Coordinates of C-alpha atoms and ligand atoms in Angstrom, one line a residue:
M24 CA 0.7 6.3 -18.9
G25 CA 2.4 8.3 -16.1
R26 CA 2.1 5.4 -13.3
K27 CA 5.0 6.8 -11.2
F28 CA 6.6 4.0 -9.4
F29 CA 5.1 4.1 -5.8
V30 CA 7.4 2.2 -2.5
G31 CA 5.3 1.6 0.4
G32 CA 7.1 0.9 3.9
N33 CA 4.1 -0.8 6.3
W34 CA 6.1 -1.0 9.5
K35 CA 3.0 -2.5 11.0
C36 CA 3.2 -2.8 14.9
N37 CA 6.8 -2.3 15.2
G38 CA 9.5 -0.5 16.6
T39 CA 10.6 2.2 20.0
S40 CA 11.3 5.4 19.3
E41 CA 14.9 4.4 19.6
E42 CA 14.9 2.4 16.3
V43 CA 12.1 4.8 14.5
K44 CA 14.9 7.2 14.7
K45 CA 17.4 5.0 13.3
I46 CA 15.1 3.7 10.5
V47 CA 14.7 7.1 9.8
S48 CA 18.5 8.4 9.5
T49 CA 19.1 5.1 7.1
L50 CA 16.3 6.6 5.2
N51 CA 17.7 9.7 5.4
A52 CA 21.1 9.0 4.3
G53 CA 20.0 6.6 2.1
E54 CA 20.9 7.6 -1.9
V55 CA 17.4 6.9 -3.9
P56 CA 16.3 7.8 -7.6
S57 CA 14.9 11.4 -8.0
Q58 CA 10.9 11.9 -7.1
D59 CA 10.3 12.4 -10.4
V60 CA 10.9 8.6 -10.6
V61 CA 9.8 7.5 -7.2
E62 CA 7.1 8.0 -4.8
V63 CA 8.2 7.3 -1.3
V64 CA 5.8 6.4 1.3
V65 CA 6.1 4.9 5.3
S66 CA 3.7 3.8 7.7
P67 CA 4.8 3.9 11.2
P68 CA 2.4 3.3 13.8
F69 CA 0.3 6.1 15.2
V70 CA 2.2 7.1 17.9
F71 CA 5.3 7.5 15.8
L72 CA 4.0 9.6 13.0
Q73 CA 4.6 12.8 13.9
L74 CA 8.0 11.9 15.1
V75 CA 8.7 10.3 11.7
K76 CA 7.0 13.1 10.0
S77 CA 9.3 15.7 11.3
S78 CA 12.8 14.3 10.7
L79 CA 12.0 12.3 7.7
R80 CA 13.6 13.9 4.3
P81 CA 11.0 16.0 2.8
E82 CA 10.3 14.3 -0.3
F83 CA 9.3 10.8 1.6
H84 CA 5.9 11.1 2.9
V85 CA 4.1 9.2 5.6
A86 CA 0.7 7.7 6.1
A87 CA -1.0 5.9 9.1
Q88 CA -1.8 2.0 8.8
N89 CA -5.8 2.3 9.4
C90 CA -8.4 4.6 10.3
W91 CA -12.1 5.3 11.5
V92 CA -14.7 4.7 8.7
K93 CA -16.6 8.0 9.3
K94 CA -16.6 11.0 11.3
G95 CA -14.8 10.5 14.5
G96 CA -16.6 10.5 18.2
A97 CA -17.3 7.8 20.3
F98 CA -15.1 5.4 19.1
T99 CA -12.5 4.3 22.1
G100 CA -9.6 3.8 20.6
E101 CA -10.1 4.8 17.1
V102 CA -8.0 7.8 14.9
S103 CA -10.2 9.7 12.6
A104 CA -9.5 10.5 9.1
E105 CA -9.7 14.1 10.1
M106 CA -7.5 14.0 12.7
L107 CA -4.9 12.8 10.3
V108 CA -5.6 15.3 7.9
N109 CA -5.6 18.3 10.9
L110 CA -1.8 16.7 11.8
G111 CA -0.7 16.7 7.7
I112 CA -0.9 13.1 7.3
P113 CA -0.9 12.7 3.7
W114 CA -1.9 9.1 3.2
V115 CA -3.4 5.9 4.8
I116 CA -3.4 2.1 4.4
L117 CA -7.0 0.8 4.6
G118 CA -7.8 -3.1 4.0
H119 CA -5.1 -4.6 4.8
S120 CA -5.2 -8.6 5.3
E121 CA -3.8 -8.4 8.8
R122 CA -7.2 -5.7 9.4
R123 CA -9.6 -7.9 7.2
L124 CA -8.7 -11.4 8.9
I125 CA -7.6 -10.6 12.4
L126 CA -10.0 -7.6 13.0
N127 CA -12.7 -8.8 10.9
E128 CA -13.2 -5.9 8.4
S129 CA -15.2 -6.7 5.7
N130 CA -14.8 -5.8 2.1
E131 CA -18.1 -3.3 2.6
F132 CA -16.4 -1.8 5.8
V133 CA -13.2 -1.5 3.5
G134 CA -15.0 0.3 0.8
D135 CA -16.6 3.3 3.1
K136 CA -13.5 3.6 5.0
V137 CA -11.7 4.0 1.6
A138 CA -14.5 6.4 0.7
Y139 CA -14.5 8.6 3.8
A140 CA -11.1 9.0 3.8
L141 CA -10.7 9.8 -0.1
S142 CA -13.6 12.5 0.9
K143 CA -11.3 13.9 3.6
G144 CA -8.7 14.9 1.4
L145 CA -6.3 11.6 2.4
K146 CA -4.9 9.3 -0.3
V147 CA -5.5 6.0 0.3
I148 CA -3.4 2.3 -0.3
A149 CA -6.0 0.2 -0.5
C150 CA -5.4 -3.5 0.0
V151 CA -6.6 -6.2 -1.7
G152 CA -5.3 -10.2 -1.8
E153 CA -6.3 -13.8 -1.6
T154 CA -5.6 -16.6 1.2
L155 CA -3.6 -20.0 0.3
E156 CA -6.8 -21.4 0.8
Q157 CA -8.4 -19.1 -2.0
R158 CA -5.4 -18.9 -4.4
E159 CA -5.6 -22.9 -4.2
S160 CA -9.3 -23.7 -5.3
G161 CA -8.7 -21.2 -8.0
S162 CA -10.9 -18.5 -7.0
T163 CA -8.3 -15.4 -6.7
M164 CA -9.4 -13.2 -9.3
E165 CA -12.7 -13.7 -7.5
V166 CA -12.0 -12.6 -4.6
V167 CA -9.8 -9.5 -5.5
A168 CA -12.9 -8.7 -7.9
A169 CA -15.6 -8.6 -5.1
Q170 CA -12.6 -6.7 -2.8
T171 CA -12.3 -4.2 -5.3
K172 CA -15.6 -3.9 -6.7
A173 CA -17.0 -3.1 -2.9
I174 CA -14.5 0.1 -3.1
A175 CA -15.0 0.9 -6.5
D176 CA -18.8 0.8 -5.9
K177 CA -18.2 3.7 -2.8
V178 CA -15.4 5.6 -5.0
S179 CA -15.5 7.5 -8.1
N180 CA -12.4 9.4 -8.0
W181 CA -9.1 7.0 -7.7
A182 CA -7.0 9.3 -8.7
D183 CA -5.8 9.2 -4.9
V184 CA -5.5 5.6 -5.0
V185 CA -3.1 3.1 -4.7
L186 CA -4.1 -0.4 -5.2
A187 CA -2.2 -3.0 -3.3
Y188 CA -2.8 -6.8 -4.6
E189 CA -1.3 -8.4 -1.2
P190 CA -1.6 -12.3 -1.5
V191 CA -1.6 -13.2 2.0
W192 CA 0.1 -16.3 1.7
A193 CA 3.3 -14.2 0.9
I194 CA 3.0 -12.3 3.7
G195 CA 5.8 -12.3 6.3
T196 CA 6.2 -15.6 4.9
G197 CA 9.4 -15.5 2.7
K198 CA 6.8 -16.7 0.5
V199 CA 7.2 -13.9 -2.8
A200 CA 4.6 -14.7 -5.3
S201 CA 6.8 -15.1 -8.4
P202 CA 6.9 -12.3 -11.0
A203 CA 4.6 -14.1 -12.9
Q204 CA 2.2 -14.5 -10.5
A205 CA 1.9 -10.7 -9.7
Q206 CA 1.8 -9.3 -12.9
E207 CA -1.0 -12.3 -14.2
V208 CA -3.2 -10.6 -10.6
H209 CA -2.1 -6.8 -11.5
S210 CA -3.2 -7.4 -15.2
E211 CA -6.5 -8.5 -14.6
L212 CA -7.2 -6.2 -11.7
R213 CA -6.2 -3.5 -14.2
K214 CA -8.7 -5.5 -17.0
W215 CA -11.1 -5.7 -14.3
L216 CA -10.8 -1.6 -13.3
Q217 CA -11.3 -1.1 -17.1
A218 CA -14.5 -2.7 -17.3
N219 CA -15.7 -1.4 -14.4
T220 CA -14.3 1.9 -13.9
S221 CA -12.5 3.5 -16.9
P222 CA -10.2 3.2 -19.5
E223 CA -8.7 5.9 -17.7
V224 CA -8.5 4.6 -13.9
A225 CA -7.4 1.4 -15.7
A226 CA -4.8 3.0 -17.3
T227 CA -3.6 5.5 -14.3
T228 CA -4.0 3.7 -11.5
R229 CA -1.0 2.2 -9.7
I230 CA -1.2 -1.4 -9.0
I231 CA 1.5 -2.3 -6.2
Y232 CA 2.6 -5.4 -4.8
G233 CA 3.4 -6.5 -1.6
G234 CA 4.5 -9.8 -0.1
S235 CA 8.2 -10.6 0.8
V236 CA 9.3 -8.1 -0.9
S237 CA 12.9 -7.9 -0.3
G238 CA 16.3 -6.3 -2.1
A239 CA 16.9 -10.0 -4.1
N240 CA 13.4 -10.3 -5.6
C241 CA 12.3 -6.4 -6.2
K242 CA 14.3 -5.9 -9.7
E243 CA 12.4 -8.9 -11.5
L244 CA 9.0 -8.2 -9.9
A245 CA 9.7 -4.5 -10.8
A246 CA 10.4 -5.4 -14.2
K247 CA 6.9 -6.9 -14.9
P248 CA 4.6 -3.9 -17.0
D249 CA 1.9 -4.2 -14.7
V250 CA 3.9 -4.0 -11.4
D251 CA 3.8 -0.5 -10.4
G252 CA 5.8 -0.6 -7.1
F253 CA 5.5 -2.1 -3.3
L254 CA 4.2 -2.1 0.0
V255 CA 6.6 -3.7 1.9
G256 CA 6.4 -4.9 5.1
G257 CA 9.5 -6.4 7.1
A258 CA 12.1 -5.0 4.6
S259 CA 10.8 -1.8 5.2
L260 CA 12.3 -1.6 8.8
K261 CA 15.6 -2.9 7.5
P262 CA 18.4 -0.9 5.1
E263 CA 17.7 -3.2 2.6
F264 CA 14.6 -0.9 2.0
I265 CA 16.6 1.6 0.1
D266 CA 17.5 -1.0 -2.5
I267 CA 14.2 -1.5 -3.1
I268 CA 13.1 2.0 -3.3
K269 CA 16.1 2.2 -5.9
A270 CA 14.0 -0.8 -8.2
A271 CA 12.3 2.3 -9.6
E272 CA 15.1 2.2 -12.1
V273 CA 14.3 -0.7 -13.4
K274 CA 10.9 0.9 -15.0
K275 CA 12.9 4.1 -15.8
D276 CA 15.2 2.2 -17.9
A277 CA 12.3 0.0 -19.5
Ligands
LIG8 O1 1.7 -4.7 4.0 C1 2.7 -4.8 4.0 C2 2.6 -6.6 3.6 O2 1.7 -6.8 4.5 C3 3.7 -7.1 3.8 O3 4.4 -7.5 4.6 P1 6.3 -8.9 4.3 O4 6.8 -7.7 3.4 O5 6.4 -8.6 5.4 O6 5.8 -10.2 4.0

């Protein structure tokens, strides 16, 4: 199938330059599986992207946490896809639930952003996920399918997309989805891709899990067949991120 394990570290709105340097030196010193086995991408705030890019070990890559929905111009406070490309930033996270829920980014807006970023040559970590209320009302699949559809409607080439399933109730709460819960949604998302894009896209697109992933729970999650990696928040700021990267070995041995 060839889905290389993918571990993203989303640093969110955290860090001083001193802290960032410390995290980078921990990452640089970490013993991790080779890049044939795992792809690692860390996502510092915009202002630290260059610092991280220039000091991080070369086999790890960087991602921005957002970009503007179309060509740059009179959009105060925004950063365009063109700027990221110009600075050699290969990845961008789009549709994170913190942006969907706090900044009111709609499914369609996220779909437009993903399509525009891809058209400029960026690779995209596209996030989907349900709230606790939606899960409890039984609409998890309906919600994540609608979020994925808004992307699929505008995107034909999925080769540069990693789909991150991040249940909102698990983000930053310490309440991780069980491996079975993650597997269930990932498997349904893969079925959705099979039915609505193509069997090839379904078989090759990496679907990663995010929400309170830690050094302690990552191996069990990684053992599930449709969990192709992680998008890690809080733990990506800590040395245990190295242990999470090492969870890729679970797949190698599978
Ligand atoms: O993008 C990462 C997710 O929001 C997960 O964050 P967390 O690992 O702190 O729960």
